[in-house]
Coordinates of N, CA and C in Angstrom, one line a residue:
M1 N 1.1 -1.2 -0.2 CA -0.2 0.1 0.0 C 1.0 1.0 0.4
P2 N 0.0 2.1 -0.5 CA 1.0 4.5 -1.1 C 0.7 3.9 0.6
K3 N 2.1 4.7 0.8 CA 2.1 5.7 2.4 C 1.2 6.7 2.0
P4 N 0.1 7.1 3.3 CA -0.6 8.7 3.1 C -0.2 8.7 3.2
K5 N -0.6 10.0 2.0 CA 0.0 11.7 2.4 C -0.4 11.8 3.9
Y6 N 0.7 13.1 3.5 CA 0.8 13.9 5.0 C -0.6 14.9 5.3
A7 N -1.2 14.7 6.1 CA -2.2 15.5 5.6 C -2.5 16.5 7.4
I8 N -2.9 17.4 6.5 CA -2.6 18.9 6.8 C -4.2 19.9 6.9
A9 N -3.9 21.0 8.4 CA -5.3 21.9 8.5 C -5.0 22.6 8.2
V10 N -5.0 23.8 7.5 CA -5.0 25.2 7.4 C -6.0 26.1 8.1
L11 N -5.7 27.2 8.6 CA -7.3 28.2 9.7 C -7.1 29.8 8.6
I12 N -7.9 30.3 8.6 CA -8.0 31.4 8.2 C -8.4 32.5 8.2
S13 N -7.9 33.7 8.0 CA -9.5 34.4 8.6 C -9.5 35.7 7.1
G14 N -8.9 35.6 6.1 CA -8.6 36.4 5.1 C -8.3 36.0 3.9
G15 N -7.4 36.7 3.5 CA -7.9 35.7 1.5 C -7.1 34.7 1.7
G16 N -5.8 34.5 1.9 CA -5.5 32.7 2.7 C -4.3 33.0 1.9
S17 N -3.4 33.7 1.3 CA -2.5 33.9 0.4 C -1.3 32.9 0.7
N18 N -0.5 32.5 1.7 CA -0.5 31.3 2.8 C -0.5 30.2 2.8
F19 N -1.9 30.3 2.9 CA -3.0 28.9 2.5 C -2.0 28.3 1.0
I20 N -2.3 29.6 0.1 CA -2.3 29.4 -0.8 C -1.1 28.8 -1.5
A21 N -0.4 29.4 -1.0 CA 1.1 28.9 -1.3 C 1.4 27.9 -1.1
I22 N 1.1 26.9 0.6 CA 1.5 25.8 0.8 C 0.8 24.6 -0.4
H23 N -0.8 24.5 -1.2 CA -1.1 24.5 -1.3 C -0.2 23.9 -3.0
K24 N -0.3 25.3 -3.5 CA 0.9 25.2 -4.8 C 2.5 24.2 -4.5
A25 N 3.0 25.2 -3.4 CA 4.0 24.4 -3.2 C 3.8 22.0 -3.4
I26 N 2.5 22.1 -2.8 CA 2.0 20.6 -2.9 C 2.5 20.4 -3.7
Q27 N 1.7 20.8 -5.4 CA 1.1 20.4 -6.7 C 2.7 21.0 -7.6
N28 N 3.0 21.4 -6.9 CA 4.5 21.4 -7.2 C 5.9 20.7 -6.8
G29 N 5.1 19.5 -6.0 CA 6.6 18.8 -6.4 C 7.1 18.9 -4.2
L30 N 7.1 20.2 -3.9 CA 8.3 20.1 -2.6 C 7.4 19.2 -1.6
F31 N 7.2 18.7 -1.0 CA 6.3 17.4 -0.1 C 5.6 16.7 -0.7
D32 N 5.0 15.9 -0.5 CA 4.7 14.7 0.1 C 3.0 15.0 0.6
G33 N 2.8 15.5 0.5 CA 1.2 16.6 1.0 C -0.7 16.6 1.1
E34 N -0.7 16.7 1.6 CA -2.3 17.4 1.3 C -3.5 17.8 2.6
I35 N -3.8 19.8 1.6 CA -4.6 20.0 3.1 C -6.2 19.0 2.5
V36 N -6.5 18.3 4.1 CA -7.1 18.3 3.9 C -8.5 19.1 4.5
F37 N -8.7 20.2 5.4 CA -10.0 21.5 5.3 C -8.2 22.2 5.6
V38 N -9.6 23.2 4.8 CA -9.9 24.7 5.5 C -10.7 25.5 6.8
L39 N -10.2 26.0 7.9 CA -11.0 26.3 8.3 C -10.5 27.7 8.8
S40 N -12.4 28.5 8.4 CA -12.5 30.1 8.5 C -13.0 30.0 9.8
S41 N -12.1 31.4 10.1 CA -13.5 32.3 10.9 C -14.1 33.3 11.0
T42 N -14.3 33.6 9.6 CA -15.1 34.2 8.5 C -15.6 33.6 7.3
E43 N -16.7 33.2 6.9 CA -17.5 33.2 5.7 C -16.7 34.5 5.0
K44 N -16.3 35.6 4.9 CA -15.7 36.1 4.0 C -14.5 36.8 3.5
A45 N -13.4 35.5 4.5 CA -12.7 35.1 4.3 C -12.2 34.8 2.3
G46 N -11.3 35.1 2.0 CA -11.8 35.3 0.4 C -11.0 33.4 0.2
G47 N -10.2 33.6 0.9 CA -9.4 32.1 0.9 C -10.2 31.2 1.1
L48 N -11.7 30.8 0.9 CA -12.3 29.6 1.0 C -12.8 29.7 -0.8
K49 N -12.5 30.8 -1.3 CA -13.1 31.1 -2.6 C -12.0 29.7 -3.8
Y50 N -10.5 29.4 -3.1 CA -9.4 29.3 -4.2 C -10.0 27.6 -3.3
A51 N -10.5 27.5 -1.9 CA -10.8 26.1 -1.2 C -11.8 25.3 -1.9
T52 N -12.7 26.0 -2.4 CA -14.0 25.6 -3.0 C -13.5 25.0 -5.1
E53 N -12.6 26.3 -5.2 CA -11.8 26.1 -6.7 C -11.2 24.9 -6.2
N54 N -10.9 24.6 -5.8 CA -10.3 23.1 -5.1 C -10.6 22.2 -4.9
E55 N -11.9 21.8 -4.9 CA -12.4 21.5 -4.0 C -11.1 20.6 -2.7
I56 N -11.5 21.7 -2.3 CA -10.6 21.4 -1.0 C -11.7 21.4 0.1
P57 N -12.1 20.8 1.2 CA -13.3 20.6 1.6 C -13.1 22.0 3.0
H58 N -13.9 22.5 3.4 CA -13.9 24.1 4.2 C -14.6 24.3 4.9
F59 N -14.4 24.6 6.0 CA -16.3 25.4 7.4 C -15.2 25.9 7.4
T60 N -16.5 27.2 8.1 CA -16.1 28.4 9.0 C -18.1 27.6 10.4
P61 N -16.7 28.0 11.0 CA -17.7 27.4 12.7 C -19.2 29.1 13.2
T62 N -19.8 28.1 13.6 CA -20.9 29.4 14.2 C -19.7 30.3 14.8
A63 N -21.3 31.7 15.2 CA -20.2 32.7 16.5 C -20.4 32.1 17.2
D64 N -21.3 31.1 18.4 CA -21.2 30.5 19.3 C -19.8 29.8 19.1
V65 N -19.8 28.7 19.3 CA -18.3 28.3 18.3 C -16.9 29.1 18.8
F66 N -17.0 30.3 18.7 CA -15.8 31.1 19.4 C -16.1 31.5 20.7
M67 N -17.5 31.2 20.9 CA -17.7 32.4 21.9 C -17.3 31.0 23.1
S68 N -17.1 30.6 22.7 CA -16.5 29.5 24.4 C -15.3 28.4 23.6
E69 N -15.0 28.6 25.0 CA -13.0 27.9 24.0 C -13.4 26.4 24.3
Q70 N -14.0 26.7 25.8 CA -14.7 25.0 25.6 C -14.7 24.1 24.3
K71 N -16.5 24.7 23.8 CA -16.8 24.7 22.5 C -15.4 24.7 21.0
F72 N -14.5 25.8 21.0 CA -14.0 25.7 19.8 C -12.8 24.3 20.5
A73 N -12.4 24.4 21.3 CA -11.2 23.3 21.6 C -11.7 22.2 21.0
N74 N -13.0 22.5 21.0 CA -13.4 20.5 20.8 C -13.8 20.1 19.6
Y75 N -14.9 21.7 19.1 CA -14.7 21.6 17.6 C -14.2 21.2 17.0
L76 N -12.5 22.2 17.3 CA -11.2 21.0 16.8 C -10.3 19.9 17.5
L77 N -11.2 19.5 18.2 CA -10.2 18.5 18.2 C -11.5 17.3 17.6
E78 N -12.8 17.3 17.2 CA -13.1 16.8 16.5 C -12.7 16.7 14.8
K79 N -12.5 18.3 14.5 CA -12.3 18.3 12.4 C -11.2 16.9 12.7
T80 N -9.9 17.8 13.4 CA -8.4 17.1 13.0 C -8.6 15.8 13.1
T81 N -9.8 15.0 14.3 CA -9.3 13.3 14.4 C -10.4 13.6 13.2
D82 N -11.2 13.5 12.6 CA -12.1 13.5 11.3 C -11.6 13.0 10.5
Y83 N -10.6 14.1 10.7 CA -9.6 14.0 9.0 C -8.4 13.1 9.1
N84 N -7.5 13.2 10.4 CA -6.7 12.3 11.2 C -5.9 13.3 10.4
V85 N -5.4 14.4 10.9 CA -4.7 15.8 10.9 C -3.3 15.5 11.3
Q86 N -2.3 15.5 10.9 CA -1.0 15.4 10.9 C -0.4 16.9 11.7
L87 N -1.0 18.3 10.5 CA -0.3 19.5 11.3 C -1.5 20.3 11.3
V88 N -1.3 21.3 11.8 CA -2.1 22.3 12.4 C -1.4 23.7 11.9
V89 N -1.6 24.6 10.8 CA -1.0 26.0 10.2 C -2.3 27.2 10.3
L90 N -2.2 28.4 11.4 CA -2.5 29.3 10.9 C -2.0 29.9 10.7
A91 N -2.7 30.6 9.2 CA -2.2 31.7 8.2 C -2.7 32.3 8.1
G92 N -2.8 32.9 8.8 CA -3.3 33.9 9.0 C -5.0 34.0 9.9
F93 N -4.9 33.6 10.7 CA -5.6 33.1 11.5 C -6.2 33.8 13.2
L94 N -7.1 34.8 12.9 CA -6.8 36.1 13.6 C -8.0 35.8 15.2
K95 N -8.0 34.0 15.7 CA -8.6 33.8 16.6 C -7.8 32.9 17.5
K96 N -7.8 33.4 18.7 CA -7.2 32.7 19.8 C -7.1 30.9 19.8
I97 N -6.5 29.6 19.4 CA -7.1 29.0 19.6 C -7.0 28.6 21.1
P98 N -7.8 27.0 21.6 CA -8.3 27.8 23.2 C -6.6 26.4 23.5
A99 N -6.9 26.7 25.0 CA -5.4 26.1 25.2 C -5.7 24.5 25.0
A100 N -6.5 24.0 25.8 CA -6.9 22.7 25.9 C -6.4 21.5 24.4
F101 N -6.8 22.7 23.4 CA -7.4 22.0 22.0 C -4.5 22.2 21.3
I102 N -4.0 23.2 22.0 CA -3.1 23.2 22.2 C -2.0 21.9 22.7
S103 N -2.5 22.3 23.8 CA -2.6 20.7 24.9 C -2.4 18.9 24.5
D104 N -4.0 19.0 23.6 CA -3.3 17.4 22.7 C -2.9 17.6 22.0
F105 N -2.6 18.6 21.0 CA -1.8 18.9 19.5 C -0.6 19.4 20.0
S106 N -0.1 19.2 21.0 CA 1.3 19.9 20.9 C 2.7 19.7 20.5
G107 N 3.0 20.6 19.9 CA 3.9 20.5 18.5 C 3.5 20.7 17.3
K108 N 2.5 20.0 17.4 CA 1.5 20.1 16.0 C 0.6 21.3 16.2
I109 N 0.9 22.3 16.1 CA 0.4 23.3 15.5 C 1.2 24.6 15.5
I110 N 1.4 25.0 13.8 CA 2.8 26.0 13.3 C 1.5 27.5 12.9
N111 N 2.5 28.7 12.9 CA 1.9 29.9 13.6 C 3.0 30.7 11.9
I112 N 2.5 31.3 11.5 CA 3.6 32.0 9.9 C 2.9 33.8 10.8
H113 N 3.8 34.9 11.3 CA 3.8 35.6 11.9 C 4.3 36.5 11.3
P114 N 4.7 37.7 10.5 CA 5.3 39.0 9.6 C 6.1 39.9 10.7
A115 N 6.3 39.1 11.2 CA 7.6 40.0 12.0 C 8.7 39.2 12.4
L116 N 10.2 39.1 13.1 CA 11.3 38.3 13.5 C 11.0 38.5 15.2
L117 N 9.8 37.6 15.0 CA 9.5 37.3 17.1 C 11.0 37.4 17.5
P118 N 11.5 37.2 18.8 CA 10.4 37.5 19.5 C 9.8 39.3 19.2
S119 N 10.1 40.2 18.5 CA 9.9 41.8 18.3 C 8.2 41.9 17.8
F120 N 7.8 42.6 18.5 CA 6.5 43.0 17.6 C 5.8 41.8 17.3
G121 N 5.7 41.2 18.0 CA 4.6 40.0 18.6 C 3.4 40.3 19.9
G122 N 2.8 39.4 19.6 CA 1.3 40.2 21.3 C -0.1 39.8 20.7
K123 N -0.5 40.4 21.4 CA -2.2 40.3 21.7 C -2.3 41.7 20.4
G124 N -2.7 41.9 19.6 CA -3.4 42.6 18.6 C -2.5 43.5 17.9
M125 N -1.0 42.3 17.8 CA 0.2 43.2 16.4 C -0.2 41.8 15.7
Y126 N -0.8 42.3 14.6 CA -1.3 41.7 12.7 C -1.3 42.4 12.3
G127 N -1.2 42.2 10.5 CA -1.4 43.4 9.5 C -0.3 43.9 9.5
R128 N -0.8 44.9 9.2 CA -0.4 46.2 8.8 C -0.5 47.0 10.7
H129 N -1.2 46.0 11.9 CA -0.7 46.5 12.4 C 1.1 46.8 13.1
V130 N 1.4 44.6 12.5 CA 2.6 45.0 13.3 C 4.0 46.2 12.2
H131 N 3.6 46.5 11.0 CA 4.4 46.6 9.8 C 4.7 48.5 10.6
Q132 N 3.4 48.5 10.8 CA 3.7 49.8 11.5 C 4.7 50.5 12.1
A133 N 4.2 49.5 13.6 CA 4.7 49.4 14.7 C 6.6 49.1 14.9
V134 N 6.7 48.2 13.4 CA 8.2 48.4 13.3 C 9.4 49.6 12.2
L135 N 8.1 50.5 11.3 CA 8.7 51.3 10.7 C 8.8 53.0 12.1
D136 N 7.5 52.5 13.2 CA 7.3 53.6 13.4 C 8.9 53.5 14.5
Y137 N 9.7 51.9 14.8 CA 10.4 52.2 16.0 C 11.7 52.6 15.3
G138 N 11.6 52.4 13.4 CA 13.1 52.7 13.4 C 14.1 51.8 12.5
C139 N 13.6 50.2 12.8 CA 14.2 49.2 12.3 C 15.1 49.2 11.2
K140 N 15.9 48.7 10.8 CA 16.1 48.7 9.6 C 16.1 47.2 8.7
I141 N 15.0 46.6 9.3 CA 15.5 44.9 9.0 C 14.0 44.6 10.0
S142 N 13.7 43.8 9.0 CA 12.4 43.4 9.4 C 12.0 42.0 8.9
G143 N 10.4 41.0 9.2 CA 11.1 39.4 8.8 C 9.8 38.8 9.1
A144 N 9.8 37.7 8.7 CA 8.7 36.8 8.8 C 9.4 35.8 10.1
T145 N 8.6 35.6 10.9 CA 8.9 34.3 11.5 C 7.6 32.6 11.2
V146 N 8.2 31.8 11.4 CA 6.7 30.7 11.7 C 7.3 30.1 12.7
H147 N 6.7 29.3 13.4 CA 7.1 29.3 14.8 C 6.3 27.8 15.7
L148 N 6.1 27.8 16.4 CA 5.3 26.9 17.2 C 5.0 27.4 18.1
V149 N 3.3 27.0 18.4 CA 2.4 27.8 19.0 C 2.0 27.3 20.0
N150 N 2.3 28.0 22.3 CA 1.4 27.2 22.4 C 0.9 28.6 23.2
S151 N 0.8 28.6 24.0 CA -1.0 29.5 25.1 C -0.5 30.3 25.0
G152 N 0.2 31.3 24.9 CA 0.8 32.9 24.8 C 0.4 32.9 23.3
Y153 N 0.4 35.1 22.7 CA 0.2 34.6 21.4 C 1.9 35.2 21.2
D154 N 2.0 34.4 20.2 CA 3.7 35.1 19.3 C 5.0 33.9 20.1
T155 N 4.3 33.4 21.1 CA 6.0 33.3 22.3 C 6.0 32.0 21.9
G156 N 6.0 31.5 21.0 CA 6.2 29.6 21.0 C 7.6 29.3 19.7
P157 N 8.4 28.8 20.5 CA 10.0 29.1 19.4 C 10.1 28.9 18.0
P158 N 10.6 29.6 17.7 CA 10.9 29.8 16.5 C 11.1 28.8 15.3
I159 N 11.0 28.2 14.5 CA 11.1 26.7 13.4 C 11.8 27.9 12.3
I160 N 11.9 28.7 11.7 CA 12.5 29.2 10.3 C 12.1 30.6 10.6
Q161 N 12.9 31.3 10.1 CA 13.3 32.9 10.6 C 14.1 33.5 8.6
K162 N 13.5 34.2 8.6 CA 14.3 35.5 7.5 C 13.8 36.7 7.9
S163 N 14.4 37.9 7.0 CA 15.1 39.3 7.1 C 14.4 39.3 5.6
V164 N 14.2 40.7 6.5 CA 14.6 42.1 4.4 C 14.4 43.0 5.0
Q165 N 14.8 43.7 4.8 CA 16.0 45.1 5.0 C 14.2 46.3 4.6
V166 N 14.6 47.0 5.7 CA 13.0 48.9 5.9 C 14.3 49.2 5.2
F167 N 13.5 50.2 4.0 CA 13.8 51.1 3.6 C 12.9 52.3 3.7
V168 N 14.3 53.3 3.7 CA 13.5 54.4 4.5 C 12.3 55.2 4.0
D169 N 11.7 55.0 3.2 CA 10.3 55.3 2.4 C 9.3 54.1 2.1
D170 N 10.0 53.9 3.0 CA 8.3 52.3 3.2 C 7.5 53.1 4.0
T171 N 6.4 52.0 3.4 CA 5.6 52.5 3.6 C 4.4 50.8 4.9
P172 N 3.7 51.2 5.6 CA 3.7 49.6 6.1 C 2.8 49.1 4.5
E173 N 1.5 49.7 4.0 CA 2.4 49.0 2.8 C 2.9 47.5 1.9
I174 N 3.8 48.7 1.1 CA 4.9 48.6 1.0 C 6.2 46.7 1.5
L175 N 6.1 48.0 3.1 CA 6.9 46.9 3.5 C 6.5 45.0 3.8
A176 N 4.9 46.0 3.6 CA 3.9 43.9 4.3 C 4.0 43.3 2.9
Q177 N 4.3 44.0 1.1 CA 4.2 43.3 0.5 C 5.6 42.7 0.8
R178 N 6.4 43.0 1.3 CA 8.3 42.8 0.9 C 8.4 41.2 1.6
V179 N 7.6 41.3 2.7 CA 7.4 40.8 4.2 C 6.9 39.4 3.5
L180 N 6.2 39.4 2.9 CA 4.6 38.3 2.4 C 5.2 37.8 1.9
K181 N 6.5 38.1 0.1 CA 7.0 37.1 -0.3 C 7.4 36.0 0.5
I182 N 8.4 36.5 1.5 CA 9.4 35.3 2.6 C 8.2 34.7 3.4
E183 N 6.9 35.0 4.0 CA 6.4 33.9 3.9 C 6.5 33.3 3.3
H184 N 5.1 33.2 1.7 CA 5.0 32.3 1.7 C 6.2 31.2 0.3
E185 N 7.4 31.8 1.4 CA 8.2 31.2 0.8 C 8.9 30.4 2.7
I186 N 8.6 30.7 3.9 CA 9.4 30.2 4.9 C 8.3 29.5 4.8
L187 N 6.9 29.2 5.5 CA 5.5 28.3 5.6 C 5.8 27.2 4.8
P188 N 5.6 27.8 3.4 CA 5.8 25.7 2.6 C 6.9 25.1 3.0
Q189 N 8.1 25.4 2.8 CA 9.5 25.7 3.6 C 8.9 24.2 5.5
A190 N 8.6 24.7 6.1 CA 8.9 24.4 7.6 C 7.3 23.8 7.3
V191 N 6.6 23.7 6.5 CA 4.9 22.4 6.5 C 6.3 20.7 6.1
A192 N 6.4 21.1 5.0 CA 7.6 20.8 3.8 C 8.3 19.6 5.9
A193 N 9.6 20.6 6.5 CA 10.2 20.2 7.0 C 9.5 19.1 8.4
F194 N 8.0 19.0 8.8 CA 7.2 18.5 9.5 C 7.1 16.9 8.7
A195 N 6.2 17.3 7.8 CA 5.6 16.3 6.4 C 7.1 15.5 6.2
E196 N 8.5 16.1 6.1 CA 9.1 15.0 5.9 C 9.9 14.5 7.3
D197 N 9.4 14.5 8.5 CA 10.0 14.0 10.0 C 11.0 15.0 10.0
K198 N 12.0 15.6 9.6 CA 13.0 16.5 9.7 C 12.9 17.9 10.7
V199 N 11.5 17.8 11.4 CA 11.7 19.0 12.7 C 12.7 18.2 14.2
I200 N 13.3 18.8 15.0 CA 13.5 18.2 15.7 C 13.6 19.8 17.1
I201 N 12.3 19.2 18.0 CA 12.1 19.7 19.2 C 13.0 19.8 19.8
N202 N 13.5 20.1 21.0 CA 14.6 20.4 21.5 C 13.7 21.2 22.6
G203 N 13.0 21.5 23.6 CA 13.0 22.2 24.3 C 12.5 23.9 23.1
R204 N 13.1 24.5 23.8 CA 12.7 26.3 22.8 C 14.0 26.0 21.9
K205 N 14.1 25.4 21.6 CA 15.6 25.0 20.5 C 15.3 23.7 19.4
I206 N 15.0 24.5 18.2 CA 14.0 24.1 17.1 C 15.1 23.7 15.5
Y207 N 15.0 22.4 15.8 CA 15.6 21.8 14.4 C 15.5 21.5 13.6
I208 N 16.2 21.8 12.0 CA 15.4 20.4 11.0 C 17.0 20.0 10.6
G209 N 16.3 18.8 10.1 CA 17.5 17.8 10.2 C 17.6 17.4 8.5

């Protein structure tokens, strides 16, 4: 029997460009995996159109699920169990993942953040807010981080980081586009490393073999 493809669930809240980058990486043969479902925090997420066009199962929980941490944890556990998920990828997902689910899925949830953590992370630091903060601080470099998810906001150990230069005439929008390009590189790389069982976790130190 052929080996089953590595099963990935992707959680989104917007356009889903990182979700699309992972899917295209699979199509291009970067690794042998499958996005078994997409979960969106809103029915208006642009990434759902791509999921529909590519016949990827997708779900949007009702509002009451998000209002209860336990309900949301149970929902995630049920879906990931039903689809035999091996890795959960947060790709611009703006809801906090319940601690109970993080505990159940420890070491198998990753997130992409548009800055070089631990700088410019934490509650409320997403999207344009991050890039504006980088510019306001006068940073000369920024970048993106793929990290393991723990119970804090953006506090899990980094898996892959990559930097970009910040220019004096950058706006948040221009910087965001430069950072997004490397997000589309490093997130599929991280997923591929998990799929190929190359990730070594030793406390906060993570290596790719």
